[in-house]
Short mmCIF file of C-alpha atoms (C1' of nucleotides) in Angstrom, two decimals:
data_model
loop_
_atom_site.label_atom_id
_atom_site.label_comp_id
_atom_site.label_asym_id
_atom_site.label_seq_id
_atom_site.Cartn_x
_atom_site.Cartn_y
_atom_site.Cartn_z
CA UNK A 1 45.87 -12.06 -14.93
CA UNK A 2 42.39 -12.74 -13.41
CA UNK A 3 41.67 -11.09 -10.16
CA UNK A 4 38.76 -12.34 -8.18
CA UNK A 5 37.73 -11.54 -4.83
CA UNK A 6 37.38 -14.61 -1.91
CA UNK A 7 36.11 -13.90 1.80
CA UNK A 8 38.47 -10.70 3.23
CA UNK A 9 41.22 -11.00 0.51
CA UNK A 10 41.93 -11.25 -3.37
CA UNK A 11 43.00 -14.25 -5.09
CA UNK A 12 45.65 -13.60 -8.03
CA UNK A 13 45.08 -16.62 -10.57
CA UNK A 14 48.50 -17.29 -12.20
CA UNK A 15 51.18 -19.63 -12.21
CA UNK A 16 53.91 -17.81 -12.88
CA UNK A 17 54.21 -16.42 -9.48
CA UNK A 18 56.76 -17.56 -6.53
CA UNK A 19 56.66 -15.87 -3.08
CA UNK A 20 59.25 -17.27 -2.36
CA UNK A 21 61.56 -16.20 -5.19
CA UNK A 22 59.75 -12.64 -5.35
CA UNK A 23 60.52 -11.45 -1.70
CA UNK A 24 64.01 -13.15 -1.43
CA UNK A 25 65.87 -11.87 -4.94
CA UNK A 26 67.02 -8.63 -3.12
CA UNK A 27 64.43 -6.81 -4.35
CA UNK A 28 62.31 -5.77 -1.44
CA UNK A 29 62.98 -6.41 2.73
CA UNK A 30 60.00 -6.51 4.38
CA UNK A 31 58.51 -9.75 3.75
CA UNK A 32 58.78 -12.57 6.39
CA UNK A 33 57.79 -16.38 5.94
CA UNK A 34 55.13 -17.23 8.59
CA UNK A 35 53.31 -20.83 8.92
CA UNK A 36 52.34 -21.31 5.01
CA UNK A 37 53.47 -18.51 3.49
CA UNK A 38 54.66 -14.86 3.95
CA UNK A 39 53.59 -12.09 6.09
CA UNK A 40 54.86 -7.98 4.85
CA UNK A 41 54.36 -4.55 5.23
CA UNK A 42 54.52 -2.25 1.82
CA UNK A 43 52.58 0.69 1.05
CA UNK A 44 51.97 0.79 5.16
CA UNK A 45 49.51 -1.65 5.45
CA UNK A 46 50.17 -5.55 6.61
CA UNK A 47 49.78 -8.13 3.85
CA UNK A 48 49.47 -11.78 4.30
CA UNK A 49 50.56 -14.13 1.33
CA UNK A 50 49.75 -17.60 0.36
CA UNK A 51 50.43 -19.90 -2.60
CA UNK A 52 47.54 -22.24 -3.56
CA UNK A 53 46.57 -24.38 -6.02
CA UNK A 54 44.54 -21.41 -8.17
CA UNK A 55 47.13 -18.68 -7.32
CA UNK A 56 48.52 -16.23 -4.90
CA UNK A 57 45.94 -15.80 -2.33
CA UNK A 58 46.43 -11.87 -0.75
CA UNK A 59 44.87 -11.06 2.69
CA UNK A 60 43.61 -8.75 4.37
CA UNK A 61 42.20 -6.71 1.10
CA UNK A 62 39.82 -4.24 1.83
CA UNK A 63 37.92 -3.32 -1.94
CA UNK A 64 39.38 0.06 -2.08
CA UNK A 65 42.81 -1.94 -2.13
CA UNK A 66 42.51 -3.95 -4.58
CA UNK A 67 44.19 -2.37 -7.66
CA UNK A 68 46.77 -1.11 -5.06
CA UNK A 69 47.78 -5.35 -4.40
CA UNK A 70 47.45 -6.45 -8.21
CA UNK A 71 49.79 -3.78 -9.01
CA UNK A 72 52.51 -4.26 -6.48
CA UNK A 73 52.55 -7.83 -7.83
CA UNK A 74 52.82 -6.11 -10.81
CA UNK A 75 49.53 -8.06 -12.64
CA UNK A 76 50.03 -6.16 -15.80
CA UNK A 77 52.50 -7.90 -16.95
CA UNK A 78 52.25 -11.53 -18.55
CA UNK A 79 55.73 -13.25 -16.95
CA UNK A 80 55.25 -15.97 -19.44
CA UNK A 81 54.89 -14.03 -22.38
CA UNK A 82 58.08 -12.07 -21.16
CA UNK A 83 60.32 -14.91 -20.83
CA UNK A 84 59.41 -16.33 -24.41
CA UNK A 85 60.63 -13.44 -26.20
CA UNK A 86 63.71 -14.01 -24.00
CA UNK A 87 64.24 -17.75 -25.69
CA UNK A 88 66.70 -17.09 -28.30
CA UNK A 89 69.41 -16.38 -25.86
CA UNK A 90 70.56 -19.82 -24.48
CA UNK A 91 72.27 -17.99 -21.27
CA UNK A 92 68.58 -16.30 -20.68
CA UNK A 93 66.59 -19.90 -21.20
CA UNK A 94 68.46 -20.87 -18.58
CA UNK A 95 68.21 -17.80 -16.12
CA UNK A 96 64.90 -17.55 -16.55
CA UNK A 97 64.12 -21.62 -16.43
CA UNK A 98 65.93 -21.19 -12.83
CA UNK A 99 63.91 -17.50 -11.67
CA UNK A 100 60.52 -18.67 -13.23
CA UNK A 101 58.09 -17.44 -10.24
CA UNK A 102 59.81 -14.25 -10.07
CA UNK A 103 57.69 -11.06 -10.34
CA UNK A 104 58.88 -7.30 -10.21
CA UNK A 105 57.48 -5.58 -7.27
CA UNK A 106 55.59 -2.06 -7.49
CA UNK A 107 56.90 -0.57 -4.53
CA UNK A 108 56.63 2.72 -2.45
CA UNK A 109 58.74 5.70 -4.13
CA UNK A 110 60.54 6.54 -1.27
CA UNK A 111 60.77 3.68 0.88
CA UNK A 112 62.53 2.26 -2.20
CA UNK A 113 64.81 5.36 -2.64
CA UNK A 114 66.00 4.84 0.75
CA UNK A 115 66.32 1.17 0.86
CA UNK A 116 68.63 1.49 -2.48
CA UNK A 117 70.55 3.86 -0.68
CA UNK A 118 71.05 1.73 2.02
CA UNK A 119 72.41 -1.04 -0.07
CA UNK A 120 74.87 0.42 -1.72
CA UNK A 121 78.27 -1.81 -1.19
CA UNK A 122 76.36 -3.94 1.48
CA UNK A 123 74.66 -7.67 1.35
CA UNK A 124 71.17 -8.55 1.21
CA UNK A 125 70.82 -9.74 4.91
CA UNK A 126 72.25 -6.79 6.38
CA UNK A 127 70.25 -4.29 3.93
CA UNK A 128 66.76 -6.18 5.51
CA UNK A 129 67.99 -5.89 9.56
CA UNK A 130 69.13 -1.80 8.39
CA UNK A 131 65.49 -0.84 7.36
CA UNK A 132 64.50 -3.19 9.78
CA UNK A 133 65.49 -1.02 12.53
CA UNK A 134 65.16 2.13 10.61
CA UNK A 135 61.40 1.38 10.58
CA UNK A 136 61.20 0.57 14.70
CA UNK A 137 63.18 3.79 15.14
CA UNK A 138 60.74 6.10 13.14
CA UNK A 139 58.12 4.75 11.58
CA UNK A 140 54.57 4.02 12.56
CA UNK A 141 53.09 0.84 14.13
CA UNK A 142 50.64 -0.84 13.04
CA UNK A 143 49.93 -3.88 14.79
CA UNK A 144 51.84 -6.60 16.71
CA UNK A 145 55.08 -4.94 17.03
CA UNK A 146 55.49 -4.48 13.14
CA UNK A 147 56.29 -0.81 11.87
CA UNK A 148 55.51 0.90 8.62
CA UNK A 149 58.52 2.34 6.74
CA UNK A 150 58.96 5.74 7.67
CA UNK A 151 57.78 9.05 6.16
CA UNK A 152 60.11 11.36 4.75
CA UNK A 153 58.80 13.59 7.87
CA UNK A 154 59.57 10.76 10.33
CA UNK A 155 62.76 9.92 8.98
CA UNK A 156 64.36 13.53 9.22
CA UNK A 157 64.02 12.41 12.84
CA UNK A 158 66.83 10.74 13.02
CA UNK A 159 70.18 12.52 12.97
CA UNK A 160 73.44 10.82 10.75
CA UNK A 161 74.65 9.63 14.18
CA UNK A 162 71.63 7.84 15.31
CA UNK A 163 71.45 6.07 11.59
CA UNK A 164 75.12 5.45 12.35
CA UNK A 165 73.55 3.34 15.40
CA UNK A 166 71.48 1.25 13.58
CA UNK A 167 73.99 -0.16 11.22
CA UNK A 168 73.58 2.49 8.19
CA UNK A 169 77.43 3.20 8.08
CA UNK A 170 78.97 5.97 5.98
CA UNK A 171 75.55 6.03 4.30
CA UNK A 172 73.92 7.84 6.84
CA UNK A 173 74.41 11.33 5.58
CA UNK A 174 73.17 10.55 2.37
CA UNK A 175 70.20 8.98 3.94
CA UNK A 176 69.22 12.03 6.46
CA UNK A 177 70.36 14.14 3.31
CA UNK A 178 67.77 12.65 0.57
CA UNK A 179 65.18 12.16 3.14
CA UNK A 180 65.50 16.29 4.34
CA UNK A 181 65.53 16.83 0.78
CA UNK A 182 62.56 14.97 -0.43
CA UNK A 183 60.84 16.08 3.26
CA UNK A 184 60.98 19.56 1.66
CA UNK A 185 58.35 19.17 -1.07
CA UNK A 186 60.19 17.06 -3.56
CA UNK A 187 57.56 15.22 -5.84
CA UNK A 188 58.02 11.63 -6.05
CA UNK A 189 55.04 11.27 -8.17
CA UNK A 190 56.71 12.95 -11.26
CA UNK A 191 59.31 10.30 -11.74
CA UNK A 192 56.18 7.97 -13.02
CA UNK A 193 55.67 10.52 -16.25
CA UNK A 194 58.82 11.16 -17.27
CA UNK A 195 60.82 8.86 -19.27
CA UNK A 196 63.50 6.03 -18.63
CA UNK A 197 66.78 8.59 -19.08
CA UNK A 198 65.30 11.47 -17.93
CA UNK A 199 64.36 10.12 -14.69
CA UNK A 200 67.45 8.24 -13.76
CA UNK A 201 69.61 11.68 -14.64
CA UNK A 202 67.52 13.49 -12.14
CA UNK A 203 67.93 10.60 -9.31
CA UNK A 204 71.33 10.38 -9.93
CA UNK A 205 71.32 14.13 -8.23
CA UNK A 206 70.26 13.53 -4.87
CA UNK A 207 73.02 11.88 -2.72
CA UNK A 208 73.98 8.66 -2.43
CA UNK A 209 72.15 7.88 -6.09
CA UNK A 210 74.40 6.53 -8.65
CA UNK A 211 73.43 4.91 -11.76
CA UNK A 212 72.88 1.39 -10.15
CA UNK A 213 70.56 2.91 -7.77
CA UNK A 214 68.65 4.71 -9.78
CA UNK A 215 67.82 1.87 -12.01
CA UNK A 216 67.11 -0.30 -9.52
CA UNK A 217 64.55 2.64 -8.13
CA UNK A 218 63.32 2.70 -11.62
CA UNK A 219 62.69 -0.58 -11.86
CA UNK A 220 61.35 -1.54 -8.53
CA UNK A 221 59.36 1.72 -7.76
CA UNK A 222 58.30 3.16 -11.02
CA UNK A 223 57.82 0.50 -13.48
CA UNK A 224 61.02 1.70 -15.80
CA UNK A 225 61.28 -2.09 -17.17
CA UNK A 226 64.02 -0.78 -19.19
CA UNK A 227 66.41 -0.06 -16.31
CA UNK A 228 69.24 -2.48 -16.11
CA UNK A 229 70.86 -2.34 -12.55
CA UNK A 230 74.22 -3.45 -12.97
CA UNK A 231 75.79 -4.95 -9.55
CA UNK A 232 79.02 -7.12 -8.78
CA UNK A 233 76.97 -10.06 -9.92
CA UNK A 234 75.74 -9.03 -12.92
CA UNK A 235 79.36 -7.64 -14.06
CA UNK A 236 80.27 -11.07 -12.90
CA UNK A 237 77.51 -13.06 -15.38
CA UNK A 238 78.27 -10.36 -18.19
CA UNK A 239 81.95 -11.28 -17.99
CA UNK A 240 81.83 -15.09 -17.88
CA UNK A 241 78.30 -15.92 -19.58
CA UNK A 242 78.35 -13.11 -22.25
CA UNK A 243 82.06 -12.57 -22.33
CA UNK A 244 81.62 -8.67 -21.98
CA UNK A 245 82.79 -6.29 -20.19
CA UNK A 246 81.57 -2.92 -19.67
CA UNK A 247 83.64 0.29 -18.96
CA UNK A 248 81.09 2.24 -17.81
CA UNK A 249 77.37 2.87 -17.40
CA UNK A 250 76.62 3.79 -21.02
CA UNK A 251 77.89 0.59 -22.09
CA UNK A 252 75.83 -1.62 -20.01
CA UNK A 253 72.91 0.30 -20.59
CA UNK A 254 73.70 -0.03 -24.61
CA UNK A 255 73.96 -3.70 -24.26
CA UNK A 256 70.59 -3.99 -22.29
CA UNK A 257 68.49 -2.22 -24.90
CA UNK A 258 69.91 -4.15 -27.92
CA UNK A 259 69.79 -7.56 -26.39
CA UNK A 260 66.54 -7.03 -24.32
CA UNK A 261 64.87 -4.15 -24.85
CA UNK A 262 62.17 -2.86 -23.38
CA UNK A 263 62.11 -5.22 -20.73
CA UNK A 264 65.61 -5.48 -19.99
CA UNK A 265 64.37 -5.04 -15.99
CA UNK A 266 62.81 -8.45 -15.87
CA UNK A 267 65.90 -10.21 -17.48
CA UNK A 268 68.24 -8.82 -15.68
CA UNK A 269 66.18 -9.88 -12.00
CA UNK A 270 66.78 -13.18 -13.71
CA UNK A 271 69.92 -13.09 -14.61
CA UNK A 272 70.89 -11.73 -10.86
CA UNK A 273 68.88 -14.89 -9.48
CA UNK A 274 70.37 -17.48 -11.24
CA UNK A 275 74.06 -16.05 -10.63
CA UNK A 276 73.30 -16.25 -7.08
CA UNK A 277 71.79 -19.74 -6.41
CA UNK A 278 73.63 -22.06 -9.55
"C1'" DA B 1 94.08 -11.11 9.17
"C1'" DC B 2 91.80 -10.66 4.68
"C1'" DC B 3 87.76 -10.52 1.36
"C1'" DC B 4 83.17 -9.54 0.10
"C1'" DA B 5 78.48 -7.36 -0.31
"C1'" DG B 6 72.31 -5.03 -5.28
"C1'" DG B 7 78.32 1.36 -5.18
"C1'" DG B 8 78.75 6.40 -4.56
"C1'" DT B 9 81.47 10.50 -3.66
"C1'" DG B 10 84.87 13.76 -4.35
"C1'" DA B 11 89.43 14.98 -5.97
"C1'" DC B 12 92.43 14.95 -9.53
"C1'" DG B 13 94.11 14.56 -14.41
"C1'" DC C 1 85.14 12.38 -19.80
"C1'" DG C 2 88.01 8.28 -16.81
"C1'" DT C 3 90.46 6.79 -12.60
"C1'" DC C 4 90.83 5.84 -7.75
"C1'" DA C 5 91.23 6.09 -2.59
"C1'" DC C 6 88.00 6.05 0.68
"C1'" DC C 7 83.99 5.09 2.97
"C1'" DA C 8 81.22 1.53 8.02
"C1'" DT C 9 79.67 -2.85 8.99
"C1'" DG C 10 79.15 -7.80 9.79
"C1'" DG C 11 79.72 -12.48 7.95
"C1'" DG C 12 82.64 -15.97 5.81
#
DNA sequence: ACCCAGGGTGACG
DNA sequence: CGTCACCATGGG
């Protein structure tokens, strides 16, 4: 992907990108359409976002940001490329004919971790207005009424009960007790070295992390294209498109790495997609 | 009133 | 190792 600079922001020159499709699949919650595009906080800054005719135009982008944007739009990776190893599978060629835009966030470590808590038996629209308020009750503001997402420091703040408040459920003890738990000098950054199995076994320990979490951490935080989140709606397309049906995690995960391989991630955000809006 | 949503936990065999 | 009741909440 070419990256070149225009007035305050960075222009991302490549098709294969939809704003539209990226910030609604359910993989991120911060992103809000504004006249001609999107407006977002990630990594705690503001981000305005704009499809044009030579790309995804990115503003404001200071120059030390720069590699920090191109790789939460993940710019590494060649979409097309992807999708055309994908083309033996008729049920893919589909999927990814209907997702084509879609790119896999880099996000924040633990804003992710939290978020994937949060949506654990819950719907996409409830998920966003959950972190929505999480972030007014805790985290910082930056301008115009919009918050960052909380630090782990800032979100030890708030007591189960008071996450009870804002929607969070029966999840709100595992939120308050990942967040103390990471507040205490946890590493995030280590989860980026290690590998695919290794990882999700270790996120899998802190509560409210199950095996569909953690790959959906992996994959949306740490670039684990492997990881193969496996929800109600992708049992549901593994049942009816691929007639199978998996007992348990191992299973799934099995049938991921045979039939995609190492990037697995990016058909299964397809797959989830086109289940959803057929 | 029921069913569903980007499921996980803990108890029990 | 597998099964299963239970867990808040809001929308359809």
């Amino acid at each position: 992907m070419i990256i070149t600079r225009y007035k305050e922001g960075i222009l991302l020159e490549d098709e294969w990108i939809s704003p539209e499709k990226t910030f609604n699949c359910g993989q991120c919650f911060r992103f809000y359409s504004e006249e001609e595009g999107f407006c977002g906080i990630a990594h705690g800054r503001i981000l305005h976002v704009r499809k044009t005719e030579k790309g995804l135009y990115l503003f404001p982008v200071p120059a030390e940001d720069e590699s920090l944007w191109a790789d939460y739009f993940d710019a590494e990776t060649d979409y097309r490329a992807v999708s055309e190893k994908f083309s033996h599978d008729p049920v893919m060629r589909e999927a990814a004919a209907a997702a084509e835009g879609i790119r896999l966030l880099n996000q924040d470590p633990f804003e992710t971790i939290i978020t994937f808590i949060v949506s654990a038996n819950n719907n996409i629209p409830r998920i966003r207005s959950i972190i929505e308020k999480i972030c007014r009750a805790c985290g910082t503001e930056l301008c115009g009424g919009m918050y960052a997402f909380p630090t782990p420091e800032q979100l030890c703040t708030l007591a189960p009960g008071q996450l009870r408040e804002l929607g969070a459920g029966y999840r709100a003890e595992y939120i308050a007790d990942t967040a103390a738990f990471i507040a205490c000098g946890e590493d995030l950054h280590r989860y980026y070295e290690m590998d695919y199995k290794t990882a999700k076994k270790q996120l899998c320990g802190l509560k409210g992390i199950g095996p569909k979490v953690a790959d959906c951490i992996l994959l949306f935080a740490y670039k684990k294209k492997e990881a193969f989140p496996v929800d109600v709606w992708l049992k549901r397309c593994l049942g009816e498109l691929y007639r199978f049906d998996p007992k348990n995690d191992k299973e799934s995960e099995a049938f991921a790495l045979e039939r995609y391989g190492e990037y697995a991630g990016i058909a299964q955000q397809f797959l989830f997609y086109y289940m959803r809006t057929r």
